[in-house]
Tab-separated table of C-alpha atoms in Angstrom:
chain	number	residue	atom	x	y	z
A	1	MET	CA	0.000	0.000	0.000
A	2	ILE	CA	1.241	3.491	-0.826
A	3	PRO	CA	2.316	5.339	2.352
A	4	PHE	CA	-0.339	7.758	3.547
A	5	ALA	CA	1.740	10.915	3.118
A	6	ASP	CA	2.675	9.989	-0.466
A	7	ALA	CA	-0.936	9.209	-1.341
A	8	CYS	CA	-2.121	12.448	0.252
A	9	LEU	CA	0.330	14.578	-1.737
A	10	ALA	CA	-0.509	12.786	-4.990
A	11	SER	CA	-4.248	13.248	-4.599
A	12	PRO	CA	-5.993	16.450	-5.721
A	13	VAL	CA	-8.254	16.203	-2.680
A	14	GLY	CA	-5.345	15.410	-0.376
A	15	ALA	CA	-3.240	18.257	-1.748
A	16	THR	CA	-6.199	20.587	-1.340
A	17	LEU	CA	-6.698	19.480	2.257
A	18	LEU	CA	-3.055	20.265	3.049
A	19	ALA	CA	-3.299	23.650	1.339
A	20	ARG	CA	-6.470	24.486	3.274
A	21	LEU	CA	-4.779	23.651	6.570
A	22	GLU	CA	-1.798	25.874	5.757
A	23	CYS	CA	-3.981	28.719	4.486
A	24	ARG	CA	-5.953	28.655	7.718
A	25	MET	CA	-2.735	29.942	9.319
A	26	ARG	CA	-2.536	32.975	7.027
A	27	PRO	CA	-3.727	36.295	8.483
A	28	ASP	CA	-6.981	36.247	6.498
A	29	GLY	CA	-7.534	32.498	7.056
A	30	GLN	CA	-9.256	32.159	3.690
A	31	PRO	CA	-8.270	28.906	1.947
A	32	TRP	CA	-8.977	30.049	-1.574
A	33	ARG	CA	-6.792	33.105	-1.526
A	34	ILE	CA	-4.220	30.489	-2.511
A	35	VAL	CA	-5.392	30.909	-6.099
A	36	ASP	CA	-3.896	34.405	-5.992
A	37	ASP	CA	-0.831	33.306	-4.022
A	38	PRO	CA	-0.030	29.562	-4.393
A	39	SER	CA	3.234	29.779	-2.451
A	40	SER	CA	3.925	27.762	0.677
A	41	ASP	CA	5.514	29.273	3.794
A	42	PRO	CA	7.588	27.007	6.093
A	43	ASP	CA	6.462	28.937	9.168
A	44	LEU	CA	2.799	28.516	8.237
A	45	VAL	CA	3.367	24.820	7.529
A	46	ALA	CA	4.849	24.453	11.020
A	47	GLN	CA	1.826	26.241	12.481
A	48	ALA	CA	-0.485	23.946	10.505
A	49	VAL	CA	1.328	20.912	11.901
A	50	GLN	CA	0.711	22.240	15.418
A	51	ARG	CA	-2.929	22.878	14.548
A	52	VAL	CA	-3.341	19.285	13.378
A	53	GLU	CA	-2.027	18.115	16.737
A	54	GLU	CA	-4.818	20.100	18.411
A	55	MET	CA	-7.671	19.280	16.017
A	56	THR	CA	-10.465	16.835	16.650
A	57	PHE	CA	-11.076	14.090	14.126
A	58	GLY	CA	-14.376	15.743	13.286
A	59	GLU	CA	-12.648	18.992	12.388
A	60	LEU	CA	-10.292	17.096	10.080
A	61	CYS	CA	-13.266	15.361	8.440
A	62	GLN	CA	-14.981	18.681	7.862
A	63	GLU	CA	-11.882	20.151	6.218
A	64	ALA	CA	-11.509	17.039	4.056
A	65	LEU	CA	-15.121	17.173	2.882
A	66	GLU	CA	-14.815	20.840	2.004
A	67	ALA	CA	-11.529	20.132	0.205
A	68	GLY	CA	-13.349	17.558	-1.904
A	69	GLU	CA	-15.965	20.131	-2.808
A	70	ASP	CA	-13.328	22.762	-3.608
A	71	VAL	CA	-11.497	20.619	-6.131
A	72	GLY	CA	-14.233	18.209	-7.165
A	73	PRO	CA	-14.511	17.734	-10.939
A	74	TRP	CA	-18.028	19.188	-10.847
A	75	THR	CA	-16.726	22.517	-9.472
A	76	ALA	CA	-16.243	25.195	-12.116
A	77	SER	CA	-13.022	26.494	-10.568
A	78	ALA	CA	-11.609	23.039	-9.790
A	79	GLU	CA	-8.940	23.229	-12.452
A	80	ILE	CA	-7.263	26.424	-11.213
A	81	ARG	CA	-7.670	25.367	-7.602
A	82	ALA	CA	-6.033	22.002	-8.293
A	83	TRP	CA	-3.127	23.766	-9.957
A	84	ALA	CA	-2.721	26.210	-7.057
A	85	THR	CA	-2.626	23.454	-4.428
A	86	LEU	CA	-0.253	21.226	-6.397
A	87	VAL	CA	2.387	23.822	-7.330
A	88	GLU	CA	4.194	23.534	-3.986
A	89	VAL	CA	2.492	20.484	-2.548
A	90	GLU	CA	5.747	18.767	-1.516
A	91	SER	CA	6.430	21.634	0.889
A	92	ARG	CA	3.348	20.564	2.833
A	93	ARG	CA	4.489	16.985	3.427
A	94	PRO	CA	4.980	17.668	7.189
A	95	ILE	CA	1.248	18.391	7.456
A	96	ALA	CA	0.410	15.045	5.847
A	97	ALA	CA	2.798	13.293	8.225
A	98	ALA	CA	1.140	15.045	11.183
A	99	ILE	CA	-2.307	13.872	10.007
A	100	GLU	CA	-1.087	10.286	9.864
A	101	ARG	CA	0.499	10.498	13.329
A	102	ARG	CA	-2.536	12.085	14.903
A	103	PHE	CA	-5.389	10.316	13.091
A	104	GLY	CA	-3.909	7.200	11.510
A	105	ARG	CA	-5.957	4.873	13.689
A	106	GLU	CA	-9.245	6.601	12.854
A	107	LEU	CA	-8.452	6.891	9.155
A	108	HIS	CA	-7.724	3.174	8.853
A	109	ALA	CA	-10.291	1.902	11.331
A	110	PRO	CA	-12.174	-1.261	10.296
A	111	ILE	CA	-15.864	-1.187	9.536
A	112	ASP	CA	-18.137	-0.814	12.545
A	113	LEU	CA	-21.017	-3.051	11.445
A	114	ASP	CA	-22.913	-2.515	14.694
A	115	HIS	CA	-23.432	1.199	14.054
A	116	GLN	CA	-24.528	1.678	10.456
A	117	TYR	CA	-27.005	4.249	9.198
A	118	TRP	CA	-28.712	4.273	5.825
A	119	TRP	CA	-30.102	6.873	3.484
A	120	LEU	CA	-31.453	7.146	-0.038
A	121	HIS	CA	-30.726	9.758	-2.672
A	122	SER	CA	-34.022	11.442	-3.549
A	123	ASP	CA	-33.108	11.713	-7.233
A	124	GLY	CA	-31.796	8.200	-7.582
A	125	ALA	CA	-32.296	5.206	-5.331
A	126	ALA	CA	-35.686	6.264	-4.012
A	127	ALA	CA	-36.898	6.808	-7.555
A	128	THR	CA	-35.777	3.349	-8.698
A	129	ALA	CA	-37.320	1.207	-5.973
A	130	PRO	CA	-37.455	-1.658	-5.339
A	131	LEU	CA	-33.871	-1.771	-4.228
A	132	PHE	CA	-31.404	-4.585	-4.892
A	133	GLN	CA	-32.798	-5.333	-8.343
A	134	ASN	CA	-31.213	-4.428	-11.669
A	135	LEU	CA	-28.006	-3.202	-10.054
A	136	ASP	CA	-26.754	-2.204	-13.484
A	137	ALA	CA	-29.231	0.691	-13.578
A	138	VAL	CA	-26.490	3.200	-12.921
A	139	TYR	CA	-25.668	6.854	-12.479
A	140	ASP	CA	-24.198	8.365	-15.643
A	141	ASN	CA	-21.318	6.107	-16.729
A	142	GLY	CA	-21.790	3.570	-13.994
A	143	GLU	CA	-19.923	4.777	-10.907
A	144	LEU	CA	-23.085	4.375	-8.823
A	145	SER	CA	-25.762	1.702	-8.838
A	146	TRP	CA	-29.017	3.510	-8.105
A	147	PRO	CA	-30.940	0.463	-6.762
A	148	ALA	CA	-28.233	-0.310	-4.187
A	149	LEU	CA	-28.450	0.891	-0.615
A	150	ARG	CA	-26.062	3.526	0.709
A	151	ALA	CA	-25.033	3.413	4.331
A	152	ARG	CA	-22.437	5.015	6.512
A	153	GLY	CA	-20.872	4.351	9.854
A	154	PRO	CA	-20.660	6.698	12.815
A	155	GLN	CA	-19.432	10.137	11.800
A	156	PRO	CA	-18.278	13.090	13.870
A	157	PHE	CA	-20.776	15.890	14.281
A	158	GLU	CA	-18.600	18.265	12.277
A	159	ALA	CA	-18.755	15.930	9.269
A	160	TRP	CA	-22.536	15.751	9.419
A	161	ASP	CA	-22.688	19.504	9.830
A	162	ALA	CA	-20.459	20.229	6.825
A	163	SER	CA	-22.176	22.118	4.043
A	164	VAL	CA	-20.997	19.648	1.398
A	165	GLY	CA	-21.226	15.990	0.598
A	166	GLU	CA	-23.902	13.613	-0.601
A	167	ARG	CA	-26.490	13.577	2.127
A	168	PRO	CA	-30.251	13.973	2.333
A	169	GLU	CA	-31.651	17.295	3.459
A	170	PRO	CA	-33.118	17.597	5.963
A	171	VAL	CA	-30.865	14.941	7.465
A	172	SER	CA	-32.679	11.799	8.598
A	173	VAL	CA	-30.822	8.905	10.192
A	174	TRP	CA	-32.165	5.369	10.249
A	175	SER	CA	-30.568	2.486	12.096
A	176	LEU	CA	-29.420	-0.393	9.902
A	177	PRO	CA	-28.617	-3.616	11.746
A	178	VAL	CA	-26.156	-5.634	9.679
A	179	VAL	CA	-26.164	-9.423	9.736
A	180	LYS	CA	-22.635	-10.757	9.899
A	181	PRO	CA	-20.511	-11.958	8.201
A	182	VAL	CA	-20.436	-9.387	5.414
A	183	ARG	CA	-18.330	-9.874	2.311
A	184	THR	CA	-16.817	-6.432	1.841
A	185	PHE	CA	-14.501	-5.098	-0.828
A	186	GLU	CA	-12.318	-2.523	0.936
A	187	MET	CA	-11.020	0.581	-0.844
A	188	HIS	CA	-8.262	2.568	0.846
A	189	ARG	CA	-6.266	3.766	-2.167
A	190	PRO	CA	-6.942	4.536	-5.848
A	191	SER	CA	-5.347	1.196	-6.709
A	192	ASP	CA	-8.243	-0.563	-4.943
A	193	TRP	CA	-10.797	1.196	-7.175
A	194	TYR	CA	-8.610	0.277	-10.162
A	195	GLU	CA	-8.650	-3.374	-9.094
A	196	LEU	CA	-12.443	-3.389	-8.711
A	197	CYS	CA	-12.970	-1.916	-12.172
A	198	HIS	CA	-10.585	-4.362	-13.807
A	199	ARG	CA	-12.004	-7.411	-12.046
A	200	TYR	CA	-15.584	-6.478	-12.939
A	201	PRO	CA	-15.224	-4.168	-15.956
A	202	ARG	CA	-17.933	-2.103	-17.539
A	203	VAL	CA	-16.751	0.188	-20.315
A	204	ALA	CA	-18.058	3.739	-19.990
A	205	THR	CA	-19.758	4.966	-23.129
A	206	ARG	CA	-19.372	8.711	-22.688
A	207	GLY	CA	-17.603	11.375	-20.672
A	208	HIS	CA	-19.003	13.726	-18.076
A	209	GLY	CA	-19.301	16.645	-20.446
A	210	SER	CA	-20.416	19.159	-17.827
A	211	TRP	CA	-17.522	18.509	-15.453
A	212	ALA	CA	-14.709	20.964	-15.044
A	213	LEU	CA	-11.602	18.778	-14.900
A	214	PRO	CA	-10.351	17.437	-18.228
A	215	GLY	CA	-9.910	13.775	-18.962
A	216	PRO	CA	-12.792	11.319	-19.246
A	217	TYR	CA	-14.972	13.781	-17.342
A	218	ALA	CA	-14.671	16.945	-19.458
A	219	PRO	CA	-13.465	17.462	-23.001
A	220	ASP	CA	-10.940	20.320	-22.885
A	221	PRO	CA	-7.475	19.856	-21.346
A	222	THR	CA	-5.690	22.809	-19.799
A	223	ALA	CA	-1.988	23.428	-20.241
A	224	ARG	CA	-1.403	24.879	-16.769
A	225	LEU	CA	-2.177	21.637	-14.983
A	226	PHE	CA	-0.225	19.569	-17.472
A	227	GLU	CA	2.886	21.655	-16.872
A	228	LEU	CA	3.091	20.171	-13.367
A	229	GLU	CA	4.982	16.926	-12.940
A	230	ASN	CA	3.106	14.038	-11.340
A	231	GLN	CA	-0.247	15.821	-11.207
A	232	HIS	CA	-3.228	13.472	-10.950
A	233	ALA	CA	-6.054	15.962	-11.351
A	234	ALA	CA	-6.514	15.708	-15.116
A	235	ALA	CA	-5.667	13.443	-18.028
A	236	SER	CA	-4.669	14.565	-21.507
A	237	THR	CA	-5.518	11.199	-23.067
A	238	VAL	CA	-7.637	8.277	-21.894
A	239	ASP	CA	-7.052	4.781	-23.247
A	240	SER	CA	-10.074	3.295	-21.523
A	241	HIS	CA	-12.662	4.437	-19.009
A	242	LEU	CA	-13.896	1.571	-16.854
A	243	CYS	CA	-16.498	1.435	-14.118
A	244	PRO	CA	-17.631	-1.655	-12.184
A	245	MET	CA	-20.308	-3.989	-13.512
A	246	TRP	CA	-22.264	-3.964	-10.283
A	247	SER	CA	-24.298	-7.094	-10.954
A	248	GLN	CA	-21.018	-9.029	-11.211
A	249	VAL	CA	-19.572	-7.369	-8.104
A	250	ALA	CA	-22.715	-8.438	-6.233
A	251	ALA	CA	-22.030	-12.104	-6.970
A	252	ASP	CA	-18.862	-11.972	-4.857
A	253	TYR	CA	-19.463	-9.141	-2.361
A	254	ASP	CA	-22.248	-7.813	-0.178
A	255	ALA	CA	-20.770	-4.340	0.088
A	256	THR	CA	-18.043	-2.036	-1.089
A	257	ARG	CA	-16.494	0.252	1.460
A	258	GLN	CA	-14.534	3.413	0.829
A	259	SER	CA	-12.474	4.644	3.763
A	260	TYR	CA	-11.173	8.034	2.671
A	261	ARG	CA	-14.587	9.502	3.459
A	262	PRO	CA	-14.750	8.680	7.147
A	263	GLY	CA	-16.799	5.649	8.091
A	264	TRP	CA	-18.686	5.151	4.846
A	265	ILE	CA	-19.771	1.623	3.998
A	266	ARG	CA	-22.115	0.568	1.228
A	267	THR	CA	-24.013	-2.484	2.388
A	268	ARG	CA	-26.955	-4.604	1.295
A	269	PRO	CA	-27.707	-8.285	0.731
A	270	ARG	CA	-25.671	-7.828	-2.450
A	271	SER	CA	-23.524	-4.846	-3.450
A	272	GLU	CA	-23.180	-1.096	-3.852
A	273	ARG	CA	-20.892	1.338	-5.507
A	274	CYS	CA	-17.870	3.306	-4.531
A	275	TRP	CA	-17.825	7.010	-5.264
A	276	PRO	CA	-14.397	7.144	-6.877
A	277	ASP	CA	-11.790	9.723	-6.113
A	278	ARG	CA	-10.696	9.629	-9.729
A	279	SER	CA	-6.992	9.876	-9.248
A	280	GLY	CA	-5.922	10.224	-5.643
A	281	GLU	CA	-6.313	9.446	-1.968
């Protein structure tokens, strides 16, 4: 498995999280002033490391969720924000190391099957009831199986209270007892999503034309991002675009679980999808 700090720096979301934590130490405390000034300051990095040591896990989760929204491929300014956070990302490695020291146990905690909560997306799963049938009725290119059930484990209050993320509004929480054992496909790194897609391949038939980041999700590449070495936010060419064939996944697994969003598990008497971080942690 790729070391946490390396994966964090390679990921657009991880790099954005580190940049947000450093920018919180600037006098104005506004994370997205970094677009105007993408430089990294060693003194501010040191202050961010100290801040991580004092943070709660919930506060880290909230920052991570907002980082995902800031640089998500659906965000119009994602491209310039990804560039700004990646320009000097290596300078922020001490912050990533501090996150692993402080929260490594929570970030890699196993599934808590005794405390699961479920919810349905009003535009998707609820509209395609009954659940657990025709799992290949999918969102867009197939990242999500609408008739599957989405569930999550216990989350800190700050994560629930974040203004971003896929959640029903108003928030309703329903207990979901889980009968053990559960066959779960665990995803901790991009390589795990890669393995799932290649073991149960479904070829995507189109790109996400309305998304901001280039690659299989938007048509127009941007030179600024491609000038950076080892950036994983955008692709200039795509040989193949695979998503899982969820009906085949369901034959071998009852759930897929993605750990970089804290505590999320997808569980049902068959399978669910992973929301992929396309190219990073």
